[in-house]
Amino acid sequence: GENVEQHPSTLSVQEGDSAVIKCTYSDSASNYFPWYKQELGKGPQLIIDIRSNVGEKKDQRIAVTLNKTAKHFSLHITETQPEDSAVYFCAAITGRRALTFGSGTRLQVQP
Amino acid sequence: GAVVSQHPSRVICKSGTSVKIECRSLDFQATTMFWYRQFPKQSLMLMATSNEGSKATYEQGVEKDKFLINHASLTLSTLTVTSAHPEDSSFYICSASQYIMNTEAFFGQGTRLTVV
């Protein structure tokens, strides 16, 4: 089955700096890669996603890049704000299966 | 995005009792719903996948008699933790997808279950 690895496990940045979280996946058939933000005690919230026929997608301060050859994808957050502090999960999906999640990255934005 | 409502958000129950958690898709019909369990500071672990009108598919190691899942309609799935024990205490989260393949999965708010 699919295996998704996520790095780093924790990330601390200064407000205004950029943050990058990276994930790799194992199943070359995976073709949908969402990113979720989870705040304490809440369910994950979809923040951006990308499909395998696209190399990059941007939504305001958030962008995701996908390298199918290398089987990795990354989340980029620019101009970070304290409210960006949360746990971020990448995920991958193949066909009709459920999402396979990465292990999560705890992002701390220092004001 | 679509809204998935999960209820209750918190529940405390006594050992040996059963607890039902509801997951509703409010503004779309969910062909597939998923149930996850999350331990503190860990990732989401898939427990089972349910399709409307059919039996749930459980992941390896998940006891189907312990965690009963019913997906009776396109907008409602329930997870019942039967004969709960303290080790069942966890954060349970549902998600729902509108289509079968490769579509956005929207998550409920989660349910914090504490068994005393």
mmCIF file of C-alpha atoms in Angstrom:
data_model
loop_
_atom_site.group_PDB
_atom_site.id
_atom_site.type_symbol
_atom_site.label_atom_id
_atom_site.label_comp_id
_atom_site.label_asym_id
_atom_site.label_seq_id
_atom_site.Cartn_x
_atom_site.Cartn_y
_atom_site.Cartn_z
ATOM 1 C CA GLY A 1 0.000 0.000 0.000
ATOM 2 C CA GLU A 2 0.837 3.658 -0.030
ATOM 3 C CA ASN A 3 3.377 5.076 2.428
ATOM 4 C CA VAL A 4 3.715 8.797 2.995
ATOM 5 C CA GLU A 5 6.657 10.311 4.828
ATOM 6 C CA GLN A 6 6.592 13.878 6.076
ATOM 7 C CA HIS A 7 9.373 16.189 7.249
ATOM 8 C CA PRO A 8 10.090 17.991 9.445
ATOM 9 C CA SER A 9 8.090 16.872 12.444
ATOM 10 C CA THR A 10 8.379 20.324 14.009
ATOM 11 C CA LEU A 11 9.105 23.668 12.436
ATOM 12 C CA SER A 12 9.531 27.020 14.119
ATOM 13 C CA VAL A 13 9.704 30.225 12.089
ATOM 14 C CA GLN A 14 9.537 33.915 12.761
ATOM 15 C CA GLU A 15 6.431 35.779 11.730
ATOM 16 C CA GLY A 16 6.789 36.918 8.131
ATOM 17 C CA ASP A 17 9.199 34.149 7.179
ATOM 18 C CA SER A 18 8.360 31.289 4.849
ATOM 19 C CA ALA A 19 7.716 27.708 5.907
ATOM 20 C CA VAL A 20 8.218 24.617 3.791
ATOM 21 C CA ILE A 21 6.987 21.133 4.600
ATOM 22 C CA LYS A 22 7.964 18.178 2.453
ATOM 23 C CA CYS A 23 6.379 14.804 1.807
ATOM 24 C CA THR A 24 7.317 11.767 -0.195
ATOM 25 C CA TYR A 25 5.041 8.974 -1.309
ATOM 26 C CA SER A 26 5.704 5.438 -2.435
ATOM 27 C CA ASP A 27 2.892 4.510 -4.809
ATOM 28 C CA SER A 28 3.482 5.939 -8.271
ATOM 29 C CA ALA A 29 -0.231 5.432 -8.990
ATOM 30 C CA SER A 30 -1.238 8.037 -6.392
ATOM 31 C CA ASN A 31 -2.777 10.998 -8.133
ATOM 32 C CA TYR A 32 -4.326 13.283 -5.542
ATOM 33 C CA PHE A 33 -2.369 15.080 -2.842
ATOM 34 C CA PRO A 34 -4.206 17.238 -0.304
ATOM 35 C CA TRP A 35 -2.806 19.203 2.608
ATOM 36 C CA TYR A 36 -4.679 19.608 5.861
ATOM 37 C CA LYS A 37 -4.318 21.995 8.770
ATOM 38 C CA GLN A 38 -5.359 20.727 12.179
ATOM 39 C CA GLU A 39 -5.767 22.964 15.180
ATOM 40 C CA LEU A 40 -5.817 21.561 18.684
ATOM 41 C CA GLY A 41 -8.960 19.573 19.412
ATOM 42 C CA LYS A 42 -10.389 20.007 15.943
ATOM 43 C CA GLY A 43 -10.698 17.963 12.797
ATOM 44 C CA PRO A 44 -8.346 18.507 9.837
ATOM 45 C CA GLN A 45 -9.221 21.324 7.469
ATOM 46 C CA LEU A 46 -8.365 21.063 3.783
ATOM 47 C CA ILE A 47 -6.177 24.028 2.845
ATOM 48 C CA ILE A 48 -4.934 23.134 -0.619
ATOM 49 C CA ASP A 49 -4.652 20.144 -2.889
ATOM 50 C CA ILE A 50 -3.003 19.155 -6.133
ATOM 51 C CA ARG A 51 -3.624 16.485 -8.696
ATOM 52 C CA SER A 52 -0.970 14.548 -10.546
ATOM 53 C CA ASN A 53 -1.515 16.337 -13.837
ATOM 54 C CA VAL A 54 -0.417 19.640 -12.293
ATOM 55 C CA GLY A 55 3.047 20.612 -11.080
ATOM 56 C CA GLU A 56 2.191 23.595 -8.918
ATOM 57 C CA LYS A 57 -0.830 25.265 -7.406
ATOM 58 C CA LYS A 58 -1.085 28.495 -5.471
ATOM 59 C CA ASP A 59 -3.745 30.044 -3.292
ATOM 60 C CA GLN A 60 -2.741 33.379 -1.819
ATOM 61 C CA ARG A 61 0.040 32.663 0.719
ATOM 62 C CA ILE A 62 -0.102 28.916 0.260
ATOM 63 C CA ALA A 63 1.378 26.913 -2.580
ATOM 64 C CA VAL A 64 1.945 23.251 -3.263
ATOM 65 C CA THR A 65 4.438 21.738 -5.685
ATOM 66 C CA LEU A 66 4.478 18.200 -7.004
ATOM 67 C CA ASN A 67 7.357 16.259 -8.536
ATOM 68 C CA LYS A 68 5.911 13.033 -9.875
ATOM 69 C CA THR A 69 9.265 11.695 -11.013
ATOM 70 C CA ALA A 70 10.764 12.009 -7.577
ATOM 71 C CA LYS A 71 7.444 11.217 -5.888
ATOM 72 C CA HIS A 72 7.498 14.139 -3.560
ATOM 73 C CA PHE A 73 5.342 17.177 -2.931
ATOM 74 C CA SER A 74 5.773 20.214 -0.752
ATOM 75 C CA LEU A 75 3.702 22.839 1.010
ATOM 76 C CA HIS A 76 4.965 26.404 0.971
ATOM 77 C CA ILE A 77 3.547 29.073 3.261
ATOM 78 C CA THR A 78 4.811 32.592 2.712
ATOM 79 C CA GLU A 79 4.536 35.596 5.020
ATOM 80 C CA THR A 80 3.656 33.356 7.934
ATOM 81 C CA GLN A 81 1.373 34.663 10.655
ATOM 82 C CA PRO A 82 0.820 33.446 14.218
ATOM 83 C CA GLU A 83 -2.554 32.036 13.194
ATOM 84 C CA ASP A 84 -0.748 29.698 10.819
ATOM 85 C CA SER A 85 0.519 27.830 13.893
ATOM 86 C CA ALA A 86 -1.013 24.344 13.794
ATOM 87 C CA VAL A 87 -0.249 20.783 12.781
ATOM 88 C CA TYR A 88 -0.109 20.229 9.046
ATOM 89 C CA PHE A 89 -0.675 16.851 7.394
ATOM 90 C CA CYS A 90 0.048 15.853 3.842
ATOM 91 C CA ALA A 91 -1.822 12.949 2.300
ATOM 92 C CA ALA A 92 -1.939 10.896 -0.851
ATOM 93 C CA ILE A 93 -4.639 8.804 -2.406
ATOM 94 C CA THR A 94 -4.715 6.059 -4.968
ATOM 95 C CA GLY A 95 -7.852 5.144 -6.809
ATOM 96 C CA ARG A 96 -10.769 4.241 -4.595
ATOM 97 C CA ARG A 97 -8.804 3.999 -1.398
ATOM 98 C CA ALA A 98 -8.857 6.266 1.601
ATOM 99 C CA LEU A 99 -6.251 8.906 2.174
ATOM 100 C CA THR A 100 -2.864 7.885 3.519
ATOM 101 C CA PHE A 101 -1.560 10.589 5.828
ATOM 102 C CA GLY A 102 1.917 11.727 6.637
ATOM 103 C CA SER A 103 3.001 11.866 10.249
ATOM 104 C CA GLY A 104 2.321 15.589 10.601
ATOM 105 C CA THR A 105 4.361 18.759 11.080
ATOM 106 C CA ARG A 106 3.849 21.011 14.058
ATOM 107 C CA LEU A 107 4.375 24.556 12.804
ATOM 108 C CA GLN A 108 5.037 27.293 15.324
ATOM 109 C CA VAL A 109 5.091 30.877 14.087
ATOM 110 C CA GLN A 110 6.830 33.138 16.573
ATOM 111 C CA PRO A 111 5.437 36.667 16.711
ATOM 112 C CA GLY B 1 -15.795 23.794 1.019
ATOM 113 C CA ALA B 2 -18.384 21.261 2.003
ATOM 114 C CA VAL B 3 -19.457 20.918 5.606
ATOM 115 C CA VAL B 4 -19.262 17.738 7.631
ATOM 116 C CA SER B 5 -20.803 17.825 11.067
ATOM 117 C CA GLN B 6 -19.757 15.368 13.748
ATOM 118 C CA HIS B 7 -21.577 14.927 17.030
ATOM 119 C CA PRO B 8 -20.913 14.890 19.901
ATOM 120 C CA SER B 9 -17.659 16.819 20.131
ATOM 121 C CA ARG B 10 -16.903 15.374 23.545
ATOM 122 C CA VAL B 11 -18.291 12.416 25.438
ATOM 123 C CA ILE B 12 -17.416 10.730 28.689
ATOM 124 C CA CYS B 13 -18.792 7.299 29.348
ATOM 125 C CA LYS B 14 -18.395 4.507 31.846
ATOM 126 C CA SER B 15 -16.553 1.299 31.067
ATOM 127 C CA GLY B 16 -18.831 -1.300 29.574
ATOM 128 C CA THR B 17 -21.282 1.109 28.009
ATOM 129 C CA SER B 18 -21.682 1.912 24.318
ATOM 130 C CA VAL B 19 -21.264 5.274 22.650
ATOM 131 C CA LYS B 20 -22.595 6.409 19.287
ATOM 132 C CA ILE B 21 -20.908 9.088 17.207
ATOM 133 C CA GLU B 22 -22.707 10.673 14.269
ATOM 134 C CA CYS B 23 -21.189 12.079 11.109
ATOM 135 C CA ARG B 24 -23.346 14.091 8.742
ATOM 136 C CA SER B 25 -22.586 15.721 5.415
ATOM 137 C CA LEU B 26 -24.670 18.881 5.509
ATOM 138 C CA ASP B 27 -24.593 20.194 1.973
ATOM 139 C CA PHE B 28 -23.633 17.282 -0.207
ATOM 140 C CA GLN B 29 -24.329 13.616 -0.574
ATOM 141 C CA ALA B 30 -21.443 11.492 0.591
ATOM 142 C CA THR B 31 -21.019 8.262 -1.289
ATOM 143 C CA THR B 32 -18.163 7.312 0.993
ATOM 144 C CA MET B 33 -17.425 8.103 4.612
ATOM 145 C CA PHE B 34 -14.278 7.283 6.505
ATOM 146 C CA TRP B 35 -13.627 6.874 10.200
ATOM 147 C CA TYR B 36 -10.261 7.673 11.721
ATOM 148 C CA ARG B 37 -8.756 7.426 15.147
ATOM 149 C CA GLN B 38 -6.076 9.809 16.323
ATOM 150 C CA PHE B 39 -3.859 9.404 19.361
ATOM 151 C CA PRO B 40 -2.233 12.466 20.967
ATOM 152 C CA LYS B 41 0.429 14.037 18.781
ATOM 153 C CA GLN B 42 0.048 11.355 16.159
ATOM 154 C CA SER B 43 -1.351 11.116 12.676
ATOM 155 C CA LEU B 44 -4.789 9.898 11.687
ATOM 156 C CA MET B 45 -5.216 6.156 11.540
ATOM 157 C CA LEU B 46 -7.901 4.864 9.212
ATOM 158 C CA MET B 47 -10.317 2.543 10.963
ATOM 159 C CA ALA B 48 -12.883 1.797 8.288
ATOM 160 C CA THR B 49 -14.441 2.903 5.052
ATOM 161 C CA SER B 50 -18.184 2.892 4.603
ATOM 162 C CA ASN B 51 -20.283 3.219 1.499
ATOM 163 C CA GLU B 52 -23.952 4.035 1.692
ATOM 164 C CA GLY B 53 -26.084 0.939 1.878
ATOM 165 C CA SER B 54 -23.272 -1.568 2.182
ATOM 166 C CA LYS B 55 -21.134 -3.045 4.921
ATOM 167 C CA ALA B 56 -18.128 -1.110 6.085
ATOM 168 C CA THR B 57 -14.630 -2.219 5.161
ATOM 169 C CA TYR B 58 -12.427 -2.360 8.228
ATOM 170 C CA GLU B 59 -8.682 -1.913 8.298
ATOM 171 C CA GLN B 60 -6.508 -4.698 9.573
ATOM 172 C CA GLY B 61 -6.461 -4.841 13.336
ATOM 173 C CA VAL B 62 -9.724 -2.949 13.834
ATOM 174 C CA GLU B 63 -12.380 -5.037 15.552
ATOM 175 C CA LYS B 64 -15.604 -4.803 13.597
ATOM 176 C CA ASP B 65 -17.664 -6.027 16.540
ATOM 177 C CA LYS B 66 -16.138 -3.373 18.729
ATOM 178 C CA PHE B 67 -16.535 -0.491 16.329
ATOM 179 C CA LEU B 68 -19.883 -0.769 14.593
ATOM 180 C CA ILE B 69 -20.302 1.424 11.557
ATOM 181 C CA ASN B 70 -23.581 2.148 9.841
ATOM 182 C CA HIS B 71 -23.953 4.260 6.707
ATOM 183 C CA ALA B 72 -27.706 4.249 6.335
ATOM 184 C CA SER B 73 -28.062 7.254 4.065
ATOM 185 C CA LEU B 74 -25.985 9.444 1.790
ATOM 186 C CA THR B 75 -25.700 12.062 4.518
ATOM 187 C CA LEU B 76 -25.264 10.064 7.707
ATOM 188 C CA SER B 77 -22.790 7.557 9.040
ATOM 189 C CA THR B 78 -22.522 6.426 12.643
ATOM 190 C CA LEU B 79 -19.744 4.829 14.640
ATOM 191 C CA THR B 80 -20.743 2.934 17.765
ATOM 192 C CA VAL B 81 -18.042 1.993 20.224
ATOM 193 C CA THR B 82 -19.461 -1.033 22.014
ATOM 194 C CA SER B 83 -18.560 -2.126 25.520
ATOM 195 C CA ALA B 84 -16.109 0.728 25.788
ATOM 196 C CA HIS B 85 -12.929 0.409 27.822
ATOM 197 C CA PRO B 86 -10.407 3.042 28.894
ATOM 198 C CA GLU B 87 -8.084 2.017 26.069
ATOM 199 C CA ASP B 88 -10.787 3.091 23.608
ATOM 200 C CA SER B 89 -10.351 6.666 24.807
ATOM 201 C CA SER B 90 -9.195 8.645 21.803
ATOM 202 C CA PHE B 91 -10.057 11.325 19.263
ATOM 203 C CA TYR B 92 -12.341 9.928 16.563
ATOM 204 C CA ILE B 93 -12.746 11.792 13.298
ATOM 205 C CA CYS B 94 -14.972 11.142 10.306
ATOM 206 C CA SER B 95 -14.570 12.375 6.760
ATOM 207 C CA ALA B 96 -16.859 12.320 3.776
ATOM 208 C CA SER B 97 -16.304 12.345 0.042
ATOM 209 C CA GLN B 98 -18.826 13.221 -2.580
ATOM 210 C CA TYR B 99 -17.466 10.948 -5.249
ATOM 211 C CA ILE B 100 -15.828 7.588 -5.205
ATOM 212 C CA MET B 101 -12.469 8.454 -6.625
ATOM 213 C CA ASN B 102 -9.914 11.100 -5.883
ATOM 214 C CA THR B 103 -12.006 13.892 -4.607
ATOM 215 C CA GLU B 104 -11.725 16.210 -1.709
ATOM 216 C CA ALA B 105 -12.380 14.608 1.667
ATOM 217 C CA PHE B 106 -13.929 16.926 4.214
ATOM 218 C CA PHE B 107 -13.532 16.222 7.875
ATOM 219 C CA GLY B 108 -15.817 16.536 10.842
ATOM 220 C CA GLN B 109 -14.792 18.371 13.982
ATOM 221 C CA GLY B 110 -13.840 15.179 15.752
ATOM 222 C CA THR B 111 -15.126 13.514 18.924
ATOM 223 C CA ARG B 112 -13.052 13.262 22.063
ATOM 224 C CA LEU B 113 -14.084 10.023 23.766
ATOM 225 C CA THR B 114 -13.054 9.437 27.355
ATOM 226 C CA VAL B 115 -13.923 6.117 28.967
ATOM 227 C CA VAL B 116 -13.740 6.099 32.741
#
